[in-house]
mmCIF file of C-alpha atoms in Angstrom:
data_model
loop_
_atom_site.group_PDB
_atom_site.id
_atom_site.type_symbol
_atom_site.label_atom_id
_atom_site.label_comp_id
_atom_site.label_asym_id
_atom_site.label_seq_id
_atom_site.Cartn_x
_atom_site.Cartn_y
_atom_site.Cartn_z
ATOM 1 C CA MET A 1 -133.369 17.517 -9.840
ATOM 2 C CA ARG A 2 -131.405 20.495 -8.627
ATOM 3 C CA LEU A 3 -130.291 18.475 -5.594
ATOM 4 C CA ILE A 4 -128.960 15.690 -7.820
ATOM 5 C CA VAL A 5 -126.996 18.092 -10.028
ATOM 6 C CA ARG A 6 -125.589 19.876 -7.022
ATOM 7 C CA THR A 7 -124.536 16.668 -5.285
ATOM 8 C CA LEU A 8 -122.961 15.402 -8.483
ATOM 9 C CA SER A 9 -120.933 18.564 -9.003
ATOM 10 C CA GLU A 10 -119.823 18.519 -5.398
ATOM 11 C CA LEU A 11 -118.664 14.950 -5.848
ATOM 12 C CA CYS A 12 -116.720 15.938 -8.969
ATOM 13 C CA ILE A 13 -115.003 18.770 -7.121
ATOM 14 C CA THR A 14 -114.161 16.394 -4.278
ATOM 15 C CA VAL A 15 -112.640 13.848 -6.632
ATOM 16 C CA GLY A 16 -110.659 16.595 -8.363
ATOM 17 C CA ALA A 17 -109.315 17.846 -5.059
ATOM 18 C CA LEU A 18 -108.384 14.276 -4.129
ATOM 19 C CA ILE A 19 -106.404 13.857 -7.340
ATOM 20 C CA VAL A 20 -104.565 17.134 -6.837
ATOM 21 C CA LEU A 21 -103.714 16.094 -3.286
ATOM 22 C CA PHE A 22 -102.492 12.698 -4.459
ATOM 23 C CA VAL A 23 -100.248 14.256 -7.106
ATOM 24 C CA ALA A 24 -98.864 16.605 -4.453
ATOM 25 C CA TYR A 25 -98.220 13.587 -2.258
ATOM 26 C CA VAL A 26 -96.414 11.613 -4.944
ATOM 27 C CA LEU A 27 -94.351 14.459 -6.378
ATOM 28 C CA PHE A 28 -93.617 16.428 -3.262
ATOM 29 C CA TRP A 29 -94.366 14.649 -0.015
ATOM 30 C CA THR A 30 -92.602 11.341 -0.820
ATOM 31 C CA GLY A 31 -89.527 13.450 -1.583
ATOM 32 C CA VAL A 32 -89.712 15.327 1.711
ATOM 33 C CA ARG A 33 -90.113 12.068 3.611
ATOM 34 C CA ALA A 34 -87.382 10.290 1.648
ATOM 35 C CA ASP A 35 -84.860 13.124 2.013
ATOM 36 C CA GLY A 36 -85.421 13.045 5.757
ATOM 37 C CA ALA A 37 -85.127 9.265 5.859
ATOM 38 C CA MET A 38 -81.950 9.236 3.737
ATOM 39 C CA ASN A 39 -80.304 11.874 5.911
ATOM 40 C CA ASP A 40 -81.286 9.860 8.972
ATOM 41 C CA GLN A 41 -79.661 6.754 7.511
ATOM 42 C CA ILE A 42 -76.470 8.666 6.658
ATOM 43 C CA ASP A 43 -76.341 10.210 10.136
ATOM 44 C CA ARG A 44 -76.835 6.775 11.611
ATOM 45 C CA LEU A 45 -73.932 5.378 9.605
ATOM 46 C CA HIS A 46 -71.671 8.285 10.570
ATOM 47 C CA ARG A 47 -72.618 7.780 14.219
ATOM 48 C CA GLN A 48 -71.968 4.056 13.988
ATOM 49 C CA TRP A 49 -68.608 4.645 12.352
ATOM 50 C CA SER A 50 -67.547 7.402 14.701
ATOM 51 C CA THR A 51 -68.320 5.310 17.772
ATOM 52 C CA GLY A 52 -65.927 2.861 16.196
ATOM 53 C CA SER A 53 -68.097 -0.228 16.102
ATOM 54 C CA VAL A 54 -66.954 -1.113 12.603
ATOM 55 C CA PRO A 55 -63.284 -0.122 12.836
ATOM 56 C CA ALA A 56 -63.069 -1.769 16.241
ATOM 57 C CA ALA A 57 -64.322 -5.022 14.829
ATOM 58 C CA ALA A 58 -61.712 -4.806 12.110
ATOM 59 C CA ALA A 59 -58.946 -3.742 14.450
ATOM 60 C CA THR A 60 -59.335 -6.415 17.113
ATOM 61 C CA ALA A 61 -56.105 -8.258 16.540
ATOM 62 C CA PRO A 62 -56.539 -12.009 16.874
ATOM 63 C CA ALA A 63 -54.888 -13.376 19.970
ATOM 64 C CA ASP A 64 -52.862 -15.891 18.039
ATOM 65 C CA PRO A 65 -51.471 -14.813 14.688
ATOM 66 C CA GLY A 66 -52.528 -17.966 12.903
ATOM 67 C CA ALA A 67 -56.236 -17.440 13.567
ATOM 68 C CA VAL A 68 -58.504 -16.801 10.647
ATOM 69 C CA PRO A 69 -59.904 -13.249 10.757
ATOM 70 C CA PRO A 70 -63.606 -13.249 11.663
ATOM 71 C CA PRO A 71 -65.938 -12.936 8.669
ATOM 72 C CA PRO A 72 -67.364 -9.428 8.233
ATOM 73 C CA ALA A 73 -70.764 -8.782 9.756
ATOM 74 C CA PRO A 74 -73.577 -9.870 7.420
ATOM 75 C CA TYR A 75 -75.836 -7.255 5.900
ATOM 76 C CA HIS A 76 -79.252 -7.089 7.535
ATOM 77 C CA TYR A 77 -82.355 -6.424 5.494
ATOM 78 C CA GLY A 78 -83.364 -2.779 5.669
ATOM 79 C CA GLU A 79 -80.182 -1.722 7.473
ATOM 80 C CA PRO A 80 -77.758 0.776 5.939
ATOM 81 C CA PHE A 81 -74.161 -0.337 5.477
ATOM 82 C CA ALA A 82 -72.533 2.112 3.070
ATOM 83 C CA ILE A 83 -72.726 5.590 1.579
ATOM 84 C CA MET A 84 -72.494 6.112 -2.174
ATOM 85 C CA TYR A 85 -71.101 9.201 -3.885
ATOM 86 C CA ILE A 86 -71.404 9.834 -7.627
ATOM 87 C CA PRO A 87 -69.640 13.104 -8.529
ATOM 88 C CA ARG A 88 -71.367 13.186 -11.928
ATOM 89 C CA LEU A 89 -74.756 13.502 -10.229
ATOM 90 C CA GLY A 90 -73.626 16.472 -8.175
ATOM 91 C CA SER A 91 -70.911 17.316 -5.676
ATOM 92 C CA THR A 92 -73.408 17.029 -2.842
ATOM 93 C CA TRP A 93 -74.946 13.795 -4.084
ATOM 94 C CA ASP A 94 -74.602 11.196 -1.338
ATOM 95 C CA LYS A 95 -77.055 8.405 -0.640
ATOM 96 C CA PRO A 96 -77.162 5.597 1.886
ATOM 97 C CA VAL A 97 -77.093 2.028 0.597
ATOM 98 C CA LEU A 98 -79.369 -0.376 2.450
ATOM 99 C CA GLU A 99 -79.654 -4.124 2.223
ATOM 100 C CA GLY A 100 -82.591 -5.387 0.161
ATOM 101 C CA THR A 101 -84.649 -3.964 -2.657
ATOM 102 C CA GLY A 102 -88.106 -4.004 -1.077
ATOM 103 C CA ARG A 103 -90.391 -1.034 -1.425
ATOM 104 C CA ASP A 104 -89.868 -0.067 2.214
ATOM 105 C CA VAL A 105 -86.096 -0.137 1.762
ATOM 106 C CA LEU A 106 -86.051 1.923 -1.428
ATOM 107 C CA ALA A 107 -88.063 4.602 0.344
ATOM 108 C CA LYS A 108 -85.076 5.175 2.640
ATOM 109 C CA GLY A 109 -82.185 5.027 0.196
ATOM 110 C CA LEU A 110 -80.602 2.881 -2.470
ATOM 111 C CA GLY A 111 -81.164 -0.851 -2.202
ATOM 112 C CA HIS A 112 -78.521 -3.564 -2.502
ATOM 113 C CA TYR A 113 -79.853 -6.664 -4.237
ATOM 114 C CA GLY A 114 -79.792 -9.438 -1.659
ATOM 115 C CA GLY A 115 -77.776 -12.363 -2.963
ATOM 116 C CA THR A 116 -75.369 -10.275 -5.010
ATOM 117 C CA ALA A 117 -71.773 -9.679 -3.963
ATOM 118 C CA ARG A 118 -70.807 -7.609 -0.944
ATOM 119 C CA LEU A 119 -69.216 -4.240 -1.395
ATOM 120 C CA GLY A 120 -65.755 -4.620 -2.896
ATOM 121 C CA GLN A 121 -65.901 -8.397 -3.133
ATOM 122 C CA VAL A 122 -65.531 -10.624 -6.198
ATOM 123 C CA GLY A 123 -68.873 -10.783 -7.962
ATOM 124 C CA ASN A 124 -71.430 -8.167 -8.798
ATOM 125 C CA PHE A 125 -72.348 -5.530 -6.224
ATOM 126 C CA ALA A 126 -75.806 -4.589 -7.557
ATOM 127 C CA VAL A 127 -77.778 -1.569 -6.356
ATOM 128 C CA ALA A 128 -81.221 -0.238 -7.315
ATOM 129 C CA GLY A 129 -82.688 3.206 -6.752
ATOM 130 C CA HIS A 130 -85.682 5.362 -7.560
ATOM 131 C CA ARG A 131 -85.472 7.504 -10.652
ATOM 132 C CA ARG A 132 -88.501 9.586 -9.716
ATOM 133 C CA THR A 133 -90.428 10.105 -6.464
ATOM 134 C CA TYR A 134 -88.933 9.390 -3.042
ATOM 135 C CA GLY A 135 -86.369 12.146 -3.429
ATOM 136 C CA ASP A 136 -85.523 11.367 -7.078
ATOM 137 C CA PRO A 137 -82.140 9.856 -6.117
ATOM 138 C CA LEU A 138 -81.268 8.613 -9.617
ATOM 139 C CA LYS A 139 -83.042 11.298 -11.627
ATOM 140 C CA ASP A 140 -79.935 12.090 -13.706
ATOM 141 C CA PHE A 141 -79.045 8.448 -14.337
ATOM 142 C CA PRO A 142 -78.840 8.895 -18.159
ATOM 143 C CA ARG A 143 -76.037 11.430 -17.674
ATOM 144 C CA LEU A 144 -73.698 8.724 -16.374
ATOM 145 C CA ARG A 145 -70.881 7.943 -18.801
ATOM 146 C CA PRO A 146 -68.105 5.370 -19.019
ATOM 147 C CA GLY A 147 -65.225 6.551 -16.882
ATOM 148 C CA ASP A 148 -67.417 8.173 -14.244
ATOM 149 C CA ALA A 149 -66.538 7.362 -10.667
ATOM 150 C CA VAL A 150 -68.923 5.714 -8.234
ATOM 151 C CA VAL A 151 -67.403 5.965 -4.777
ATOM 152 C CA LEU A 152 -68.612 4.003 -1.768
ATOM 153 C CA THR A 153 -67.491 3.785 1.798
ATOM 154 C CA ASP A 154 -68.398 1.258 4.464
ATOM 155 C CA GLY A 155 -66.741 3.202 7.256
ATOM 156 C CA THR A 156 -63.372 1.499 7.008
ATOM 157 C CA THR A 157 -62.549 1.554 3.309
ATOM 158 C CA TRP A 158 -63.163 3.767 0.291
ATOM 159 C CA PHE A 159 -64.138 1.826 -2.834
ATOM 160 C CA THR A 160 -63.835 3.630 -6.158
ATOM 161 C CA TYR A 161 -65.675 1.978 -9.013
ATOM 162 C CA ARG A 162 -65.380 3.189 -12.608
ATOM 163 C CA ILE A 163 -68.318 2.878 -14.970
ATOM 164 C CA ASP A 164 -67.462 0.862 -18.073
ATOM 165 C CA LYS A 165 -70.734 0.512 -19.894
ATOM 166 C CA GLY A 166 -74.077 2.211 -19.917
ATOM 167 C CA PRO A 167 -76.621 3.503 -19.608
ATOM 168 C CA TYR A 168 -77.944 0.309 -21.096
ATOM 169 C CA LYS A 169 -81.684 -0.046 -21.622
ATOM 170 C CA THR A 170 -83.327 -3.379 -21.006
ATOM 171 C CA VAL A 171 -86.575 -4.995 -19.943
ATOM 172 C CA PRO A 172 -87.592 -5.646 -16.317
ATOM 173 C CA THR A 173 -87.281 -9.418 -16.649
ATOM 174 C CA ASP A 174 -83.643 -9.259 -17.742
ATOM 175 C CA ILE A 175 -82.236 -10.446 -14.427
ATOM 176 C CA GLY A 176 -78.969 -11.447 -16.099
ATOM 177 C CA VAL A 177 -77.755 -7.870 -15.746
ATOM 178 C CA ILE A 178 -77.015 -8.479 -12.052
ATOM 179 C CA ASP A 179 -75.228 -11.808 -12.618
ATOM 180 C CA PRO A 180 -71.749 -12.109 -11.100
ATOM 181 C CA VAL A 181 -70.397 -11.674 -14.637
ATOM 182 C CA PRO A 182 -73.150 -9.852 -16.550
ATOM 183 C CA ARG A 183 -73.026 -11.119 -20.110
ATOM 184 C CA LYS A 184 -74.070 -7.958 -21.916
ATOM 185 C CA SER A 185 -71.645 -5.793 -19.970
ATOM 186 C CA GLY A 186 -68.719 -7.042 -22.019
ATOM 187 C CA TYR A 187 -66.923 -8.495 -19.002
ATOM 188 C CA ALA A 188 -65.492 -11.884 -19.779
ATOM 189 C CA ARG A 189 -64.059 -13.162 -16.513
ATOM 190 C CA PRO A 190 -64.970 -12.902 -12.842
ATOM 191 C CA GLY A 191 -64.087 -9.633 -11.188
ATOM 192 C CA ARG A 192 -65.263 -7.047 -8.716
ATOM 193 C CA TYR A 193 -68.148 -5.431 -10.539
ATOM 194 C CA LEU A 194 -70.833 -2.883 -9.812
ATOM 195 C CA THR A 195 -74.313 -2.672 -11.319
ATOM 196 C CA LEU A 196 -76.755 0.187 -10.845
ATOM 197 C CA THR A 197 -80.379 -0.166 -11.950
ATOM 198 C CA THR A 198 -83.293 2.236 -12.136
ATOM 199 C CA CYS A 199 -86.494 2.583 -14.107
ATOM 200 C CA ASP A 200 -87.018 3.924 -17.603
ATOM 201 C CA PRO A 201 -88.751 5.975 -18.944
ATOM 202 C CA GLU A 202 -88.490 8.547 -16.215
ATOM 203 C CA TRP A 203 -92.087 8.207 -15.046
ATOM 204 C CA GLY A 204 -92.756 4.721 -16.344
ATOM 205 C CA HIS A 205 -91.868 1.144 -15.621
ATOM 206 C CA SER A 206 -91.698 -0.543 -18.994
ATOM 207 C CA HIS A 207 -87.896 -0.684 -19.072
ATOM 208 C CA ARG A 208 -84.825 -0.475 -16.852
ATOM 209 C CA LEU A 209 -81.623 1.487 -17.218
ATOM 210 C CA ILE A 210 -78.387 -0.214 -16.227
ATOM 211 C CA VAL A 211 -74.785 0.867 -15.813
ATOM 212 C CA TRP A 212 -71.887 -1.458 -15.113
ATOM 213 C CA GLY A 213 -68.524 -0.691 -13.580
ATOM 214 C CA HIS A 214 -65.495 -2.371 -12.085
ATOM 215 C CA LEU A 215 -63.610 -1.775 -8.854
ATOM 216 C CA ASP A 216 -60.805 0.604 -9.715
ATOM 217 C CA SER A 217 -59.139 1.201 -6.373
ATOM 218 C CA THR A 218 -59.601 0.942 -2.637
ATOM 219 C CA GLN A 219 -57.997 2.829 0.204
ATOM 220 C CA ALA A 220 -58.371 2.990 3.948
ATOM 221 C CA VAL A 221 -60.598 5.705 5.351
ATOM 222 C CA GLU A 222 -57.650 7.014 7.392
ATOM 223 C CA SER A 223 -55.767 7.942 4.228
ATOM 224 C CA GLY A 224 -58.419 10.476 3.251
ATOM 225 C CA GLU A 225 -60.960 10.789 0.490
ATOM 226 C CA PRO A 226 -60.169 9.163 -2.836
ATOM 227 C CA GLY A 227 -59.094 11.372 -5.709
ATOM 228 C CA ALA A 228 -62.411 10.989 -7.475
ATOM 229 C CA LEU A 229 -64.136 12.957 -4.715
ATOM 230 C CA ARG A 230 -61.599 15.788 -4.551
ATOM 231 C CA ARG A 231 -62.372 18.871 -6.533
ATOM 232 C CA MET B 1 -123.911 17.330 0.292
ATOM 233 C CA TYR B 2 -121.684 19.993 1.753
ATOM 234 C CA GLY B 3 -124.728 22.192 2.378
ATOM 235 C CA TRP B 4 -126.269 19.431 4.459
ATOM 236 C CA PHE B 5 -123.004 19.101 6.298
ATOM 237 C CA TRP B 6 -122.847 22.836 6.985
ATOM 238 C CA ARG B 7 -126.382 22.911 8.339
ATOM 239 C CA HIS B 8 -125.673 20.080 10.734
ATOM 240 C CA LEU B 9 -122.532 21.603 12.228
ATOM 241 C CA PRO B 10 -123.152 23.124 15.655
ATOM 242 C CA GLY B 11 -122.652 26.732 16.685
ATOM 243 C CA ASN B 12 -122.522 30.014 14.840
ATOM 244 C CA VAL B 13 -120.704 30.712 11.587
ATOM 245 C CA TRP B 14 -117.247 31.006 13.186
ATOM 246 C CA VAL B 15 -117.566 27.783 15.114
ATOM 247 C CA LYS B 16 -118.807 26.050 11.988
ATOM 248 C CA LEU B 17 -115.842 27.420 10.034
ATOM 249 C CA LEU B 18 -113.384 26.269 12.686
ATOM 250 C CA VAL B 19 -114.922 22.798 12.861
ATOM 251 C CA SER B 20 -114.861 22.508 9.057
ATOM 252 C CA VAL B 21 -111.196 23.487 8.864
ATOM 253 C CA VAL B 22 -110.307 20.948 11.544
ATOM 254 C CA LEU B 23 -112.320 18.280 9.725
ATOM 255 C CA VAL B 24 -110.636 19.057 6.401
ATOM 256 C CA LEU B 25 -107.186 18.890 8.035
ATOM 257 C CA ALA B 26 -108.107 15.580 9.644
ATOM 258 C CA VAL B 27 -109.180 14.183 6.271
ATOM 259 C CA VAL B 28 -105.952 15.376 4.617
ATOM 260 C CA TYR B 29 -103.920 13.829 7.432
ATOM 261 C CA VAL B 30 -105.654 10.468 7.049
ATOM 262 C CA LEU B 31 -105.141 10.617 3.279
ATOM 263 C CA PHE B 32 -101.421 11.408 3.510
ATOM 264 C CA GLN B 33 -100.756 9.015 6.344
ATOM 265 C CA TYR B 34 -102.776 5.987 5.345
ATOM 266 C CA VAL B 35 -104.647 6.178 2.052
ATOM 267 C CA PHE B 36 -101.950 7.556 -0.273
ATOM 268 C CA PRO B 37 -99.145 5.303 0.991
ATOM 269 C CA TRP B 38 -101.466 2.413 0.247
ATOM 270 C CA ALA B 39 -102.403 3.683 -3.215
ATOM 271 C CA GLU B 40 -98.940 4.826 -4.274
ATOM 272 C CA PRO B 41 -97.459 1.343 -4.963
ATOM 273 C CA LEU B 42 -100.166 0.860 -7.574
ATOM 274 C CA LEU B 43 -98.338 3.470 -9.662
ATOM 275 C CA PRO B 44 -95.275 2.469 -11.698
ATOM 276 C CA PHE B 45 -92.636 4.657 -10.003
ATOM 277 C CA ASN B 46 -91.600 1.904 -7.627
ATOM 278 C CA ASP B 47 -90.402 -0.570 -10.216
ATOM 279 C CA VAL B 48 -86.689 0.034 -10.301
ATOM 280 C CA THR B 49 -85.320 -3.470 -9.889
ATOM 281 C CA VAL B 50 -84.798 -6.144 -12.496
ATOM 282 C CA ASP B 51 -86.045 -9.069 -10.480
ATOM 283 C CA ASN B 52 -89.243 -7.512 -9.143
ATOM 284 C CA GLN B 53 -88.579 -8.313 -5.525
#
């Protein structure tokens, strides 16, 4: 009898310790890992850009002037291609944007919905990110307001988007929010749009929060940071 | 359970203590490296997209 009670209580303590460890893993360890991974991705992009692989590709003048410029390199699943800055979320807030929205991708940064427009192109450049866990990249999402800047760079160009609408709360099946012209955003004709999505409530998954923006301005990297980033 | 474990560890008290600490660390490592990453997607924090890819 005593043996049974003792074994049972030991099991309970073990399960309790397991739960505490798991909470520590979810709240703390995923963040440590994700922060490291995101910094790695950003370093990788900076290295790529500084070795000139992207600018070189853009700068190779075609031998004959009539030639069509080569199409930009396609995005590869899981590979970073841009860095996003949102001044509203903090002056040090910078996150890599990777292609794809798989779980493995979102553990390393923000994920670009495959099949939506490329950065700066006509259509809807849609990006998803974690609200909580994995470094909490979009923790302060509800603080975004119309007029806020979302700045991205792909190594050659700065893209400054301005938020027009949001945060807008919807259900997870509402895939229309990442359409080329999202109906509920208030946009009427095709343009260069941006959509950010994350989960809502903060620790749940019953809804999604959305913000929409449009491309406000672009400038070459050589001409310095855009005004939205200067303080 | 743990008493049985303790009795079956070799050596004197210090060796037993050392072996237990190593074993506990090994268990925590396996949990963090393999078990928790598997269990974590079952929680809702990963659902941030609208098309559930």
